[in-house]
Amino acid sequence: MNRLNRRLSGNVLALSLIAGLAFTSAGPLGAAPAFAQDQPVKKESRRRATKEVKPIELTPAQIAELTKLANDRQLNVDDLLSAAKTYTPSGRHDEYLLFSSGGQSGQVFVIGVPSMRLLRSISVFTPESWQGYGFSGENDPIREHLKINNTPVEWGDTHHPALSETKGEYDGQFLFIGDKANARVAVIDLRDFETKQIVKNPLTISDHGASFVTPDTDYIVEGGQYATVLGYGYALPEDYKKSYRGMVTFWKFDRTKGRIDEANSFALELPPYWQDLADAGKAACDGFVFVNSFNVEMATGGVESGKPPFEAGASQRDTDYLHIIDWKKAAAAFKAGKAEKINGFPVLKIATSVSEGVLCFAPEPKSPHGVDVTPNGQFIVVAGKLDPHVTVYGADKLKKAIADKKYSGKDEYGVPILDFDSVVEAQVELGLGPLHTQFDNQGYAYTSLFLDSAVARWSLGGEYAKLHAEQPWKLVTKTSVQYNIGHLCAAEGDSASPDGKFLIAMNKWSVDRFYPTGPLLPQNFQLVDIAGTGTAMPVVYDMPLGVGEPHYCQMIKADKLKPFLVYPEVGWNPHTQALDPNAPKQGSEGVVRSGNKVTINMTAIRSHFTPEHVMIEEGDHVTWRITAIESTQDATHGFCIGGYNINLSLEPGEFTEFTFVANHSGTYPFYCTEFCSALHLEMMGYLHIKPKTAPNAAAPANGTPVSTTSK
Ligand code: K7E
Ligand code: CUA
């Protein structure tokens, strides 16, 4: 402990004694004191609180009290049961975590199930100040990373999160999410719930079928959507068939590095149909990736010149094409050097994919949206937006038809089309506007019906038939949801062994469900209890989400995650997930100058920064490094310098570095933005930027653009 620290501790001691506060040591690293009131709730007491719950038996007086309460609040018995299924007492943790796309917010939201409590947002494509994401001064590495063609693109339209899988089971290590607007895929490390990487697709401007993972997360699948000229090229609609193309990209994932390996990633050129959602096969259909398409009509719109609009032109035919891709053959062809470069990125051309046996089609009705593989891989369920049925393809039938070359023809680009009747297992009539399908552990499938505003439960066949009482391939029941459901998501619902229990209906409209917040209303996540069978499938909770329009989510058993409670070592760099050699250590704080380059080495701990006065000069190029030398869970500090757009979150043990040019002289208070301790308000200091033309000591600094916003 250096002298400054010792003096501080003494002062803190004196202050706390004056205030009558007790304090304890901050632990192994903590030279500085921490107030008892700042300590987190001890794990022991939390565990005891849950364990000591004894079976209850309601007394007549309690029943009377409950009944009165219910009547006063106009609750019926179903409401009371719903409350009992979802209410989560203080200190009790949720059984599942939901990782939800954040839609146009560009983020990911983490929600507990069944409590439906929002636990965290994770910044991905959009800078966010609480997390200090994108507020590290000039040339912020995150903002640099968000640039496309040198243009800042600081938002995203996140659609499909995908948890990493091992043998088709969620392993709780990583989360991937696609940005539909800009064709990007992000990697989030679930040790600290932070974004580690964003890759931009070099072929296309926008995508949709991202992200989906192969069963061992060898590849992250990014399917396209609106055909364009690959590699950001230009062509008019007259040249649509000749010049426009679709694509699907296979991003190689390096699990040990926790990064996408761009150099070993590749894409398939596809006909200019609008590829839509994808799903990777598993078990019985391992090795395949399935991608839907619509607009095989190749309509080019032009309503402004009297031509049929896109939505009419793209809906003329009765069938579109399910793309069946053998990704293992594709990877082999890529490794054998059969890809050609487009915009520097390796692409297997359509003819190569056909000759290598990588790609074929199966007809699918009608303007399909979701494609979902059953947990055992035996069936592939396609939902056609304009068809009241779901169409179920059999994996064995597909494999046999491919082996026997059971084709009904070829498309204009030479891709063979499998004979529909040879590959279809069943068609199940469900209702209007089927979109997406999920699965449980009872042999049921669940399909969202957008136009009906309902969740349909239906019975699977094959080896699932013995799990339920109903005939296979039949609609069992429908539960109304409010309103216009898009995706739905069951517990562990995309894994090889779904849990049943809970399902989230992700509703686009909420209309009358909540108090109106002006004309812009929240989305409505409804929790559906799917633990029952037959017609028992009640909605038990409504959760408004007023931060963007989420599309998809995945729900994982919470105990599969192994998050850091604090960073493993003090001086940890979250970007490298390792101790950083540049992290300032306690006792070696200070300012180092070399010409006009200055490096500030700072530490942060309750309740001070060291150093507290930082003296630099106008025009200096500043590298500022801070280590949060805390090892107490939740002892997070913030750090901001107003006027310089600097705002950081310093989690326990974290090392952060930021840079800026001190272009504006003046004396700037910096302070901690998290109410971290009783003396949080005192956790501050001054940055003194000496003007080039030294003014009188008393004169104010000129031209200092300090924000005029006051607190
Ligand atoms: Cu149906 Cu992007 Cu998966 Cu929205 S998508 S709903
Ligand atoms: Cu540290 Cu407030």
XYZ file of C-alpha atoms and ligand atoms in Angstrom:
719
model
C 0.000 0.000 0.000
C 1.551 3.318 -0.965
C 1.523 6.358 1.187
C -1.366 7.993 -0.628
C -3.471 4.913 -0.147
C -2.590 4.638 3.455
C -3.535 8.212 4.050
C -6.812 7.676 2.220
C -7.655 4.623 4.228
C -7.027 6.603 7.337
C -9.368 9.311 6.118
C -12.028 6.828 5.214
C -11.699 5.250 8.613
C -12.093 8.600 10.286
C -15.102 9.464 8.164
C -16.776 6.156 8.747
C -16.233 6.424 12.448
C -17.749 9.870 12.395
C -20.711 8.506 10.473
C -20.929 5.505 12.745
C -20.461 3.051 9.900
C -18.766 -0.288 10.230
C -16.526 -1.481 7.421
C -14.717 -4.635 6.488
C -11.701 -5.355 4.349
C -12.342 -5.624 0.634
C -10.754 -9.038 0.520
C -7.436 -10.390 -0.767
C -6.681 -7.470 -3.072
C -8.584 -4.910 -1.203
C -6.199 -2.662 0.588
C -8.994 -0.183 0.694
C -11.906 -0.597 3.045
C -15.374 -1.504 1.913
C -18.423 -0.700 3.880
C -20.411 -3.541 5.306
C -23.505 -2.143 3.692
C -21.783 -2.489 0.332
C -21.170 -6.181 0.692
C -23.360 -8.429 -1.423
C -25.834 -10.744 0.225
C -23.950 -13.810 1.350
C -24.598 -16.892 -0.784
C -25.241 -18.937 2.355
C -28.245 -16.986 3.463
C -29.661 -16.972 -0.069
C -29.385 -20.737 -0.301
C -30.896 -21.189 3.093
C -33.799 -18.971 2.172
C -34.724 -21.252 -0.739
C -34.002 -24.515 1.012
C -36.037 -23.803 4.086
C -39.301 -23.549 2.164
C -41.626 -26.073 3.710
C -44.748 -27.504 2.109
C -47.615 -25.189 2.870
C -51.127 -25.879 3.928
C -53.498 -22.949 3.798
C -55.513 -22.264 6.917
C -59.171 -21.243 6.558
C -58.140 -17.700 7.519
C -55.485 -17.612 4.748
C -57.923 -19.010 2.219
C -60.367 -16.310 3.196
C -57.659 -13.664 2.853
C -56.615 -14.950 -0.571
C -60.211 -15.123 -1.707
C -60.842 -11.547 -0.609
C -57.681 -10.361 -2.301
C -58.637 -12.132 -5.509
C -62.130 -10.673 -5.452
C -60.909 -7.175 -4.622
C -58.469 -7.328 -7.553
C -60.959 -9.171 -9.782
C -58.757 -12.209 -10.238
C -60.136 -15.614 -11.087
C -58.727 -18.998 -10.127
C -56.725 -19.260 -13.371
C -55.114 -15.920 -12.561
C -54.126 -17.151 -9.113
C -52.661 -20.312 -10.601
C -50.755 -18.286 -13.196
C -49.346 -16.098 -10.454
C -48.260 -19.159 -8.508
C -46.551 -20.586 -11.610
C -44.557 -17.435 -12.316
C -44.104 -15.443 -9.116
C -40.473 -15.718 -8.103
C -39.673 -14.637 -4.556
C -36.825 -12.237 -3.881
C -33.498 -14.025 -3.974
C -34.844 -17.011 -5.908
C -33.181 -17.467 -9.273
C -34.969 -18.355 -12.474
C -34.795 -21.868 -13.837
C -34.211 -20.720 -17.428
C -32.571 -17.828 -19.190
C -34.031 -16.438 -22.365
C -31.621 -14.848 -24.835
C -33.762 -12.609 -26.959
C -32.951 -10.670 -30.068
C -33.405 -6.968 -29.503
C -34.702 -6.170 -32.995
C -33.913 -2.629 -34.063
C -32.233 -1.862 -30.756
C -29.331 -3.915 -32.136
C -28.862 -5.607 -28.764
C -29.603 -8.883 -27.021
C -31.813 -9.094 -23.931
C -31.437 -11.646 -21.161
C -34.693 -12.506 -19.411
C -35.368 -14.915 -16.560
C -38.064 -17.567 -17.001
C -40.609 -18.073 -15.477
C -40.358 -14.708 -13.700
C -40.007 -12.826 -17.033
C -37.678 -10.363 -15.343
C -35.291 -8.491 -17.618
C -31.837 -9.267 -16.240
C -29.559 -7.564 -18.711
C -29.160 -6.088 -22.103
C -26.026 -7.039 -23.992
C -24.651 -4.379 -26.309
C -23.953 -5.783 -29.725
C -24.448 -3.519 -32.730
C -25.424 -0.343 -30.859
C -23.236 1.683 -28.507
C -24.692 1.718 -25.024
C -23.501 3.917 -22.229
C -24.257 1.870 -19.116
C -21.961 -0.861 -20.364
C -19.436 1.702 -21.591
C -19.820 0.138 -25.031
C -18.575 2.580 -27.645
C -17.628 5.460 -25.345
C -13.866 5.062 -25.274
C -12.962 8.336 -26.905
C -11.500 8.818 -30.363
C -11.011 5.743 -32.522
C -13.050 3.721 -30.078
C -12.305 0.136 -31.124
C -15.982 -0.773 -30.909
C -17.092 2.125 -33.078
C -14.274 1.365 -35.518
C -15.543 -2.186 -35.659
C -19.090 -1.072 -36.363
C -18.052 0.855 -39.484
C -19.045 -0.495 -42.873
C -17.249 0.938 -45.914
C -15.886 3.533 -43.507
C -19.401 4.686 -42.609
C -20.432 4.389 -38.974
C -23.310 1.899 -38.778
C -24.069 2.036 -35.083
C -27.267 0.046 -34.896
C -28.473 -3.315 -36.064
C -31.657 -5.261 -36.649
C -30.965 -8.360 -34.625
C -33.119 -11.349 -35.556
C -31.893 -14.807 -34.629
C -29.769 -15.607 -31.607
C -28.150 -19.045 -31.540
C -26.575 -20.645 -28.507
C -23.464 -22.690 -29.143
C -24.090 -26.420 -29.194
C -22.167 -29.582 -28.400
C -23.693 -32.714 -29.906
C -26.866 -30.766 -30.585
C -27.255 -29.602 -26.973
C -26.882 -26.011 -25.787
C -23.540 -25.875 -23.996
C -23.867 -22.380 -22.511
C -20.536 -21.105 -23.862
C -21.319 -18.662 -26.658
C -24.192 -16.837 -28.266
C -24.299 -15.681 -31.877
C -26.678 -13.170 -33.390
C -27.296 -11.840 -36.881
C -27.923 -8.253 -37.979
C -30.437 -8.430 -40.788
C -30.000 -4.813 -41.877
C -26.268 -5.014 -42.460
C -25.442 -8.733 -42.856
C -23.281 -9.017 -39.790
C -22.835 -11.783 -37.243
C -21.697 -11.172 -33.677
C -20.066 -13.499 -31.159
C -20.940 -13.069 -27.465
C -18.921 -14.868 -24.797
C -21.270 -16.131 -22.092
C -18.568 -15.998 -19.439
C -19.054 -12.249 -19.209
C -22.049 -11.717 -21.523
C -20.051 -9.354 -23.732
C -19.691 -9.039 -27.461
C -16.278 -10.202 -28.606
C -16.457 -10.090 -32.371
C -18.536 -8.750 -35.222
C -17.994 -10.011 -38.767
C -19.385 -8.249 -41.815
C -20.470 -10.410 -44.714
C -18.417 -9.292 -47.728
C -20.970 -10.603 -50.240
C -24.238 -8.991 -49.342
C -25.654 -5.894 -47.707
C -28.429 -7.567 -45.716
C -29.185 -11.094 -44.557
C -31.864 -12.916 -42.617
C -31.019 -16.545 -41.954
C -28.495 -15.794 -39.216
C -27.557 -17.219 -36.842
C -27.937 -20.992 -36.795
C -25.264 -23.400 -35.662
C -24.296 -26.876 -36.785
C -24.601 -29.485 -33.980
C -21.043 -29.021 -32.687
C -20.809 -25.339 -33.630
C -18.308 -26.082 -36.396
C -20.069 -23.463 -38.454
C -22.403 -20.560 -37.881
C -24.873 -20.346 -40.730
C -25.775 -16.967 -42.183
C -28.459 -17.262 -44.828
C -29.289 -14.366 -47.104
C -32.581 -12.740 -47.872
C -32.952 -10.173 -50.609
C -30.913 -11.193 -53.631
C -28.403 -8.662 -54.792
C -25.215 -8.515 -56.805
C -22.772 -10.428 -54.625
C -19.802 -8.435 -53.403
C -21.731 -5.129 -53.256
C -22.086 -4.936 -57.046
C -24.593 -2.934 -59.121
C -27.258 -4.116 -61.576
C -30.705 -2.947 -62.680
C -33.835 -5.098 -62.269
C -33.767 -5.941 -66.009
C -30.652 -7.959 -65.277
C -32.119 -9.632 -62.212
C -31.870 -13.254 -63.352
C -28.417 -12.770 -64.818
C -26.728 -10.659 -62.173
C -28.542 -10.991 -58.861
C -27.778 -13.885 -56.572
C -28.637 -15.269 -53.180
C -26.148 -16.786 -50.794
C -25.596 -18.735 -47.630
C -22.382 -18.227 -45.670
C -20.693 -20.755 -43.417
C -18.658 -18.974 -40.769
C -16.085 -21.306 -39.255
C -16.064 -21.052 -35.480
C -12.878 -21.528 -33.472
C -14.095 -22.529 -30.048
C -10.724 -22.322 -28.322
C -10.216 -18.752 -29.525
C -13.876 -17.927 -29.085
C -13.838 -16.252 -32.474
C -15.107 -16.744 -35.991
C -12.194 -17.825 -38.167
C -12.835 -15.666 -41.209
C -9.988 -17.192 -43.212
C -11.606 -20.632 -43.073
C -15.138 -19.451 -43.814
C -16.874 -19.713 -47.171
C -20.197 -19.189 -48.907
C -22.469 -20.827 -51.460
C -23.775 -18.824 -54.354
C -27.518 -19.447 -54.680
C -30.136 -18.514 -57.277
C -31.733 -15.114 -56.719
C -34.660 -16.495 -54.763
C -35.078 -14.798 -51.464
C -33.560 -17.216 -49.012
C -35.195 -16.988 -45.641
C -34.746 -18.883 -42.413
C -32.383 -21.793 -41.998
C -31.867 -24.652 -39.600
C -29.028 -27.100 -39.251
C -29.826 -30.786 -39.305
C -28.904 -32.974 -36.377
C -28.920 -36.702 -35.563
C -30.900 -38.354 -38.382
C -30.195 -35.458 -40.746
C -26.790 -34.395 -39.424
C -24.677 -32.856 -42.147
C -27.507 -30.967 -43.804
C -28.517 -27.363 -43.564
C -32.023 -26.447 -44.673
C -32.815 -22.991 -46.009
C -36.239 -21.766 -47.044
C -36.858 -19.451 -49.920
C -39.625 -17.333 -51.326
C -39.963 -15.303 -54.499
C -38.767 -18.138 -56.703
C -40.920 -16.174 -59.176
C -37.974 -13.742 -59.214
C -40.420 -10.845 -59.214
C -38.720 -7.497 -59.527
C -41.528 -5.204 -58.417
C -41.876 -1.717 -59.843
C -45.297 -0.651 -58.612
C -44.302 2.950 -59.452
C -44.242 2.018 -63.168
C -47.498 0.078 -63.136
C -45.934 -3.335 -62.544
C -47.211 -5.766 -59.923
C -45.799 -4.918 -56.515
C -43.301 -7.254 -54.922
C -45.816 -8.889 -52.616
C -48.052 -9.880 -55.542
C -45.248 -10.882 -57.879
C -43.569 -12.991 -55.232
C -46.734 -14.913 -54.316
C -47.890 -16.319 -57.652
C -46.597 -19.839 -57.502
C -47.909 -22.608 -55.314
C -44.468 -23.734 -54.281
C -41.071 -22.290 -53.528
C -37.881 -24.251 -52.903
C -36.531 -25.729 -49.720
C -32.753 -25.592 -50.176
C -31.076 -28.785 -48.978
C -27.370 -28.221 -48.446
C -24.836 -30.891 -47.572
C -22.490 -28.660 -45.576
C -19.886 -31.357 -45.011
C -19.544 -31.846 -48.762
C -19.497 -28.069 -49.170
C -16.679 -27.723 -46.626
C -14.741 -30.471 -48.414
C -15.190 -28.741 -51.783
C -14.019 -25.450 -50.265
C -10.969 -27.136 -48.730
C -10.231 -28.777 -52.086
C -9.920 -25.290 -53.594
C -13.142 -25.377 -55.611
C -14.341 -21.969 -54.409
C -13.932 -18.744 -56.391
C -13.331 -15.394 -54.765
C -15.963 -12.685 -54.807
C -14.908 -9.484 -53.080
C -12.070 -11.514 -51.607
C -14.380 -14.129 -50.083
C -14.446 -17.768 -51.237
C -17.729 -18.771 -52.877
C -18.817 -22.114 -54.300
C -20.605 -21.242 -57.537
C -23.991 -22.862 -58.198
C -22.603 -25.197 -60.875
C -19.866 -26.386 -58.498
C -22.383 -27.027 -55.720
C -24.531 -29.033 -58.118
C -21.659 -31.095 -59.502
C -20.273 -31.736 -56.004
C -23.679 -32.909 -54.755
C -23.822 -30.031 -52.262
C -27.156 -28.490 -53.251
C -30.611 -29.625 -54.262
C -34.153 -28.356 -53.796
C -37.491 -29.727 -52.659
C -40.742 -27.928 -53.496
C -42.356 -26.250 -50.477
C -45.729 -24.515 -50.222
C -46.280 -21.487 -50.217
C -44.120 -18.463 -49.423
C -42.568 -20.356 -46.523
C -41.019 -18.666 -43.540
C -39.745 -21.004 -40.838
C -37.928 -24.287 -41.270
C -37.364 -26.286 -38.082
C -35.764 -29.679 -37.558
C -37.271 -32.001 -34.922
C -34.973 -32.859 -31.981
C -34.244 -36.348 -33.346
C -33.534 -34.951 -36.805
C -36.108 -37.206 -38.409
C -38.447 -34.496 -39.618
C -38.076 -31.056 -41.115
C -41.072 -28.795 -40.604
C -41.743 -25.973 -43.051
C -44.418 -23.363 -42.420
C -45.837 -21.557 -45.460
C -47.141 -18.099 -44.622
C -49.868 -18.393 -47.247
C -50.711 -22.039 -46.634
C -52.766 -23.168 -43.623
C -50.631 -26.313 -43.383
C -47.203 -27.101 -42.168
C -45.349 -29.460 -44.474
C -43.236 -32.154 -42.845
C -40.322 -33.694 -44.744
C -38.832 -37.017 -43.698
C -35.054 -37.132 -43.264
C -34.876 -40.735 -44.452
C -37.057 -39.926 -47.442
C -34.861 -36.953 -48.321
C -31.694 -39.016 -48.085
C -33.176 -41.815 -50.163
C -34.508 -39.438 -52.823
C -31.100 -37.741 -53.045
C -29.325 -41.110 -53.326
C -31.812 -42.346 -55.937
C -31.727 -39.020 -57.782
C -35.516 -38.897 -57.567
C -35.838 -35.546 -59.307
C -38.877 -33.917 -60.824
C -36.749 -31.475 -62.791
C -34.219 -28.679 -62.506
C -34.586 -24.985 -61.893
C -33.312 -22.326 -64.319
C -29.879 -22.441 -62.689
C -29.477 -26.191 -63.045
C -30.250 -27.120 -59.452
C -32.046 -30.495 -59.231
C -35.504 -30.485 -57.624
C -36.520 -33.532 -55.620
C -39.910 -35.087 -56.274
C -42.314 -33.597 -53.701
C -44.296 -36.780 -53.001
C -41.115 -38.780 -52.445
C -39.881 -36.556 -49.639
C -43.024 -35.370 -47.826
C -44.007 -37.242 -44.701
C -47.142 -35.326 -43.737
C -49.022 -32.076 -44.074
C -50.879 -30.847 -41.039
C -53.596 -28.197 -41.266
C -53.145 -25.741 -38.407
C -54.673 -22.374 -39.287
C -53.814 -19.055 -40.815
C -50.318 -17.689 -41.230
C -48.075 -20.433 -39.813
C -44.568 -19.080 -39.256
C -42.286 -20.924 -36.855
C -42.215 -24.268 -35.045
C -40.782 -25.487 -31.748
C -40.765 -28.815 -29.939
C -41.210 -30.250 -26.451
C -40.479 -33.541 -24.668
C -43.997 -34.953 -25.115
C -44.016 -35.528 -28.848
C -45.759 -32.258 -29.613
C -44.785 -29.493 -31.964
C -45.855 -25.862 -31.536
C -46.364 -23.549 -34.476
C -47.012 -19.817 -34.346
C -50.015 -18.646 -36.365
C -49.488 -14.996 -37.216
C -52.906 -14.304 -38.732
C -54.825 -16.388 -36.204
C -52.844 -14.849 -33.302
C -52.493 -18.286 -31.809
C -50.068 -21.012 -30.823
C -51.020 -24.362 -32.335
C -50.042 -27.559 -30.537
C -49.921 -30.542 -32.857
C -48.821 -34.148 -32.632
C -45.702 -35.524 -34.259
C -45.461 -38.964 -35.826
C -42.643 -41.444 -36.155
C -40.990 -42.351 -32.876
C -42.731 -39.386 -31.223
C -46.161 -40.977 -31.695
C -45.759 -43.138 -28.603
C -45.191 -40.090 -26.377
C -48.661 -38.599 -26.766
C -52.214 -39.866 -26.649
C -53.291 -38.301 -29.946
C -53.155 -39.575 -33.508
C -49.916 -38.486 -35.226
C -49.835 -35.389 -37.435
C -52.966 -33.822 -35.982
C -53.807 -30.397 -34.614
C -54.339 -30.873 -30.869
C -55.273 -27.430 -29.619
C -54.789 -23.723 -30.161
C -54.181 -21.072 -27.537
C -54.942 -17.470 -28.438
C -52.154 -14.964 -27.888
C -52.202 -11.153 -27.933
C -51.415 -10.438 -30.754
C -49.787 -11.321 -34.083
C -47.222 -13.791 -32.918
C -43.958 -14.073 -34.825
C -41.525 -16.573 -33.400
C -42.131 -18.797 -30.435
C -39.506 -20.394 -28.263
C -39.693 -23.467 -26.052
C -37.338 -24.347 -23.224
C -34.237 -25.873 -24.848
C -36.512 -25.945 -27.898
C -33.844 -26.080 -30.634
C -31.715 -28.642 -28.844
C -31.661 -32.404 -29.244
C -33.640 -32.767 -26.001
C -36.209 -30.015 -25.379
C -37.583 -29.658 -21.861
C -41.223 -28.772 -22.523
C -42.483 -26.763 -19.524
C -42.384 -23.226 -20.930
C -42.921 -21.544 -24.244
C -42.611 -17.871 -25.104
C -45.000 -16.374 -27.646
C -43.239 -13.364 -29.148
C -46.099 -11.098 -30.101
C -45.641 -8.156 -32.436
C -48.690 -6.225 -31.298
C -49.861 -5.584 -27.764
C -52.766 -3.181 -28.537
C -54.924 -3.337 -25.406
C -52.693 -5.339 -23.074
C -50.886 -2.480 -21.324
C -51.385 1.188 -20.596
C -50.717 2.941 -23.933
C -47.351 4.670 -24.153
C -48.302 7.008 -26.958
C -48.692 5.597 -30.453
C -45.612 3.361 -30.110
C -46.462 0.298 -28.065
C -44.251 -2.405 -26.591
C -43.969 -5.953 -27.867
C -45.662 -8.580 -25.769
C -43.801 -11.691 -24.651
C -46.363 -14.134 -23.351
C -45.315 -17.068 -21.245
C -47.273 -20.196 -22.123
C -47.378 -23.178 -19.792
C -46.835 -26.223 -22.041
C -46.242 -28.740 -19.261
C -49.749 -30.149 -19.713
C -51.078 -32.331 -22.520
C -54.027 -32.131 -24.888
C -55.882 -28.852 -24.677
C -54.178 -27.661 -21.463
C -51.929 -24.846 -22.626
C -52.653 -21.587 -20.791
C -50.964 -18.207 -21.130
C -49.622 -17.436 -17.647
C -47.754 -14.146 -17.958
C -47.484 -11.044 -20.146
C -44.172 -9.224 -20.354
C -44.048 -5.929 -22.231
C -40.752 -5.194 -23.937
C -40.528 -1.589 -25.073
C -37.028 -1.474 -26.506
C -37.241 -2.829 -30.043
C -38.995 -5.616 -31.880
C -37.351 -8.901 -30.979
C -37.679 -11.696 -33.498
C -36.328 -14.854 -32.047
C -34.994 -16.064 -28.730
C -33.548 -19.230 -27.260
C -34.165 -20.539 -23.759
C -31.443 -22.414 -21.904
C -31.408 -24.158 -18.532
C -29.754 -21.555 -16.329
C -27.452 -23.999 -14.560
C -25.680 -24.720 -17.869
C -24.105 -21.270 -17.760
C -20.888 -20.705 -15.882
C -20.550 -16.923 -15.845
C -17.687 -15.118 -14.150
C -18.831 -13.579 -10.878
C -15.834 -11.259 -11.024
C -13.070 -11.308 -13.634
C -10.685 -14.179 -12.790
C -7.684 -11.946 -12.117
C -7.291 -8.261 -11.398
C -6.132 -6.599 -14.606
C -8.234 -8.843 -16.845
C -8.787 -7.767 -20.413
C -12.296 -8.896 -21.462
C -11.369 -8.708 -25.143
C -8.522 -11.199 -24.844
C -10.074 -13.001 -21.839
C -6.642 -12.933 -20.232
C -4.584 -10.908 -17.799
C -3.343 -7.834 -19.644
C 0.330 -6.921 -19.308
C -0.600 -3.249 -19.690
C -3.012 -3.235 -16.773
C -1.860 -0.680 -14.172
C -1.077 -2.196 -10.817
C -1.701 -0.765 -7.439
C 1.354 1.260 -6.440
C 2.524 1.960 -9.993
C -0.107 4.538 -10.903
C 0.896 7.788 -12.553
C 1.396 9.720 -15.778
C 4.163 8.765 -18.213
C 5.120 11.226 -20.931
C 7.024 10.695 -24.165
C 6.891 13.811 -26.340
C 3.224 14.682 -26.777
C 2.163 11.147 -25.990
C 1.053 10.577 -22.438
C -0.018 7.370 -20.777
C -2.116 7.550 -17.655
C -2.011 4.513 -15.405
C -4.897 4.524 -13.007
C -6.509 2.178 -10.532
C -10.042 2.279 -9.212
C -11.342 0.883 -5.966
C -13.993 1.942 -3.491
C -13.903 4.910 -3.095
C -11.136 6.514 -5.108
C -9.251 6.716 -8.332
C -5.464 6.903 -8.194
C -4.186 9.381 -9.315
C -6.837 11.948 -8.498
C -5.200 14.831 -10.331
C -4.033 14.184 -13.868
C -1.892 16.934 -15.406
C -1.517 16.974 -19.185
C -1.262 19.542 -21.958
C -3.474 20.663 -24.775
C -2.747 18.618 -27.897
C -1.491 15.606 -25.994
C -2.306 12.176 -27.368
C -3.664 10.400 -24.351
C -3.720 6.675 -23.630
C -5.609 6.140 -20.414
C -5.513 2.798 -18.667
C -7.613 1.849 -15.679
C -7.655 -1.313 -13.626
C -10.574 -1.914 -11.318
C -8.728 -3.538 -8.428
C -11.856 -5.027 -6.940
C -12.618 -8.666 -6.310
C -16.027 -8.290 -4.707
C -19.003 -9.377 -6.774
C -21.065 -6.454 -8.099
C -18.509 -3.835 -6.968
C -18.666 -2.120 -10.350
C -17.367 1.385 -10.916
C -17.967 3.759 -13.759
C -15.636 6.357 -15.176
C -16.633 9.356 -17.217
C -15.101 12.532 -18.535
C -17.833 14.926 -19.593
C -17.266 16.783 -22.843
C -14.874 14.153 -24.168
C -17.556 11.480 -24.671
C -15.770 9.066 -22.356
C -17.853 6.657 -20.317
C -16.706 3.292 -19.054
C -18.009 0.480 -16.948
C -15.304 -1.007 -14.751
C -16.380 -4.404 -13.543
C -14.481 -6.052 -10.689
C -11.005 -6.958 -11.936
C -11.477 -5.390 -15.374
C -8.766 -3.550 -17.243
C -9.845 -0.890 -19.753
C -7.910 1.393 -22.034
C -9.104 4.369 -24.039
C -7.484 7.036 -26.132
C -8.220 10.592 -27.120
C -6.490 13.782 -28.203
C -6.723 16.482 -25.573
C -7.857 19.132 -28.027
C -9.665 21.295 -25.546
C -7.916 22.712 -22.546
C -9.539 23.116 -19.203
C -10.016 21.503 -15.857
C -12.384 18.560 -16.153
C -13.798 16.674 -13.231
C -13.975 12.938 -13.868
C -16.087 10.767 -11.648
C -17.407 7.303 -10.942
C -20.865 6.811 -12.474
C -21.939 3.823 -10.350
C -23.139 4.458 -6.820
C -20.524 2.028 -5.584
C -20.132 2.931 -1.951
C -21.136 5.368 0.725
C -18.386 7.688 -0.485
C -19.198 7.178 -4.156
C -19.737 10.892 -4.700
C -16.199 11.474 -3.520
C -14.862 8.946 -6.041
C -13.679 11.577 -8.501
C -10.717 13.563 -9.650
C -9.627 16.300 -12.013
C -8.110 16.153 -15.472
C -6.125 19.372 -15.941
C -5.398 20.080 -19.590
C -3.017 23.000 -19.685
C -3.726 25.451 -22.540
C -1.014 25.815 -25.182
C -0.889 29.560 -24.665
C -0.605 29.531 -20.928
C -3.274 31.879 -19.566
C -3.198 33.606 -16.218
C -3.774 31.101 -13.534
C -7.142 32.700 -12.833
C -8.384 32.993 -16.427
C -10.945 30.481 -17.670
C -9.902 28.093 -20.433
C -11.028 29.098 -23.891
C -13.323 27.218 -26.186
C -13.872 24.321 -23.870
C -16.898 22.460 -25.193
C -18.071 21.281 -21.863
C -21.580 19.953 -22.132
C -24.203 22.366 -20.875
C -26.503 19.577 -19.796
C -26.814 19.592 -16.065
C -27.806 16.813 -13.755
Cu -40.048 -14.688 -38.402
Cu -36.554 -12.578 -38.782
Cu -37.229 -15.220 -37.810
Cu -39.206 -12.026 -37.442
S -38.283 -13.599 -38.515
S -40.925 -13.056 -36.849
Cu -16.957 3.930 -7.695
Cu -18.893 5.148 -7.437
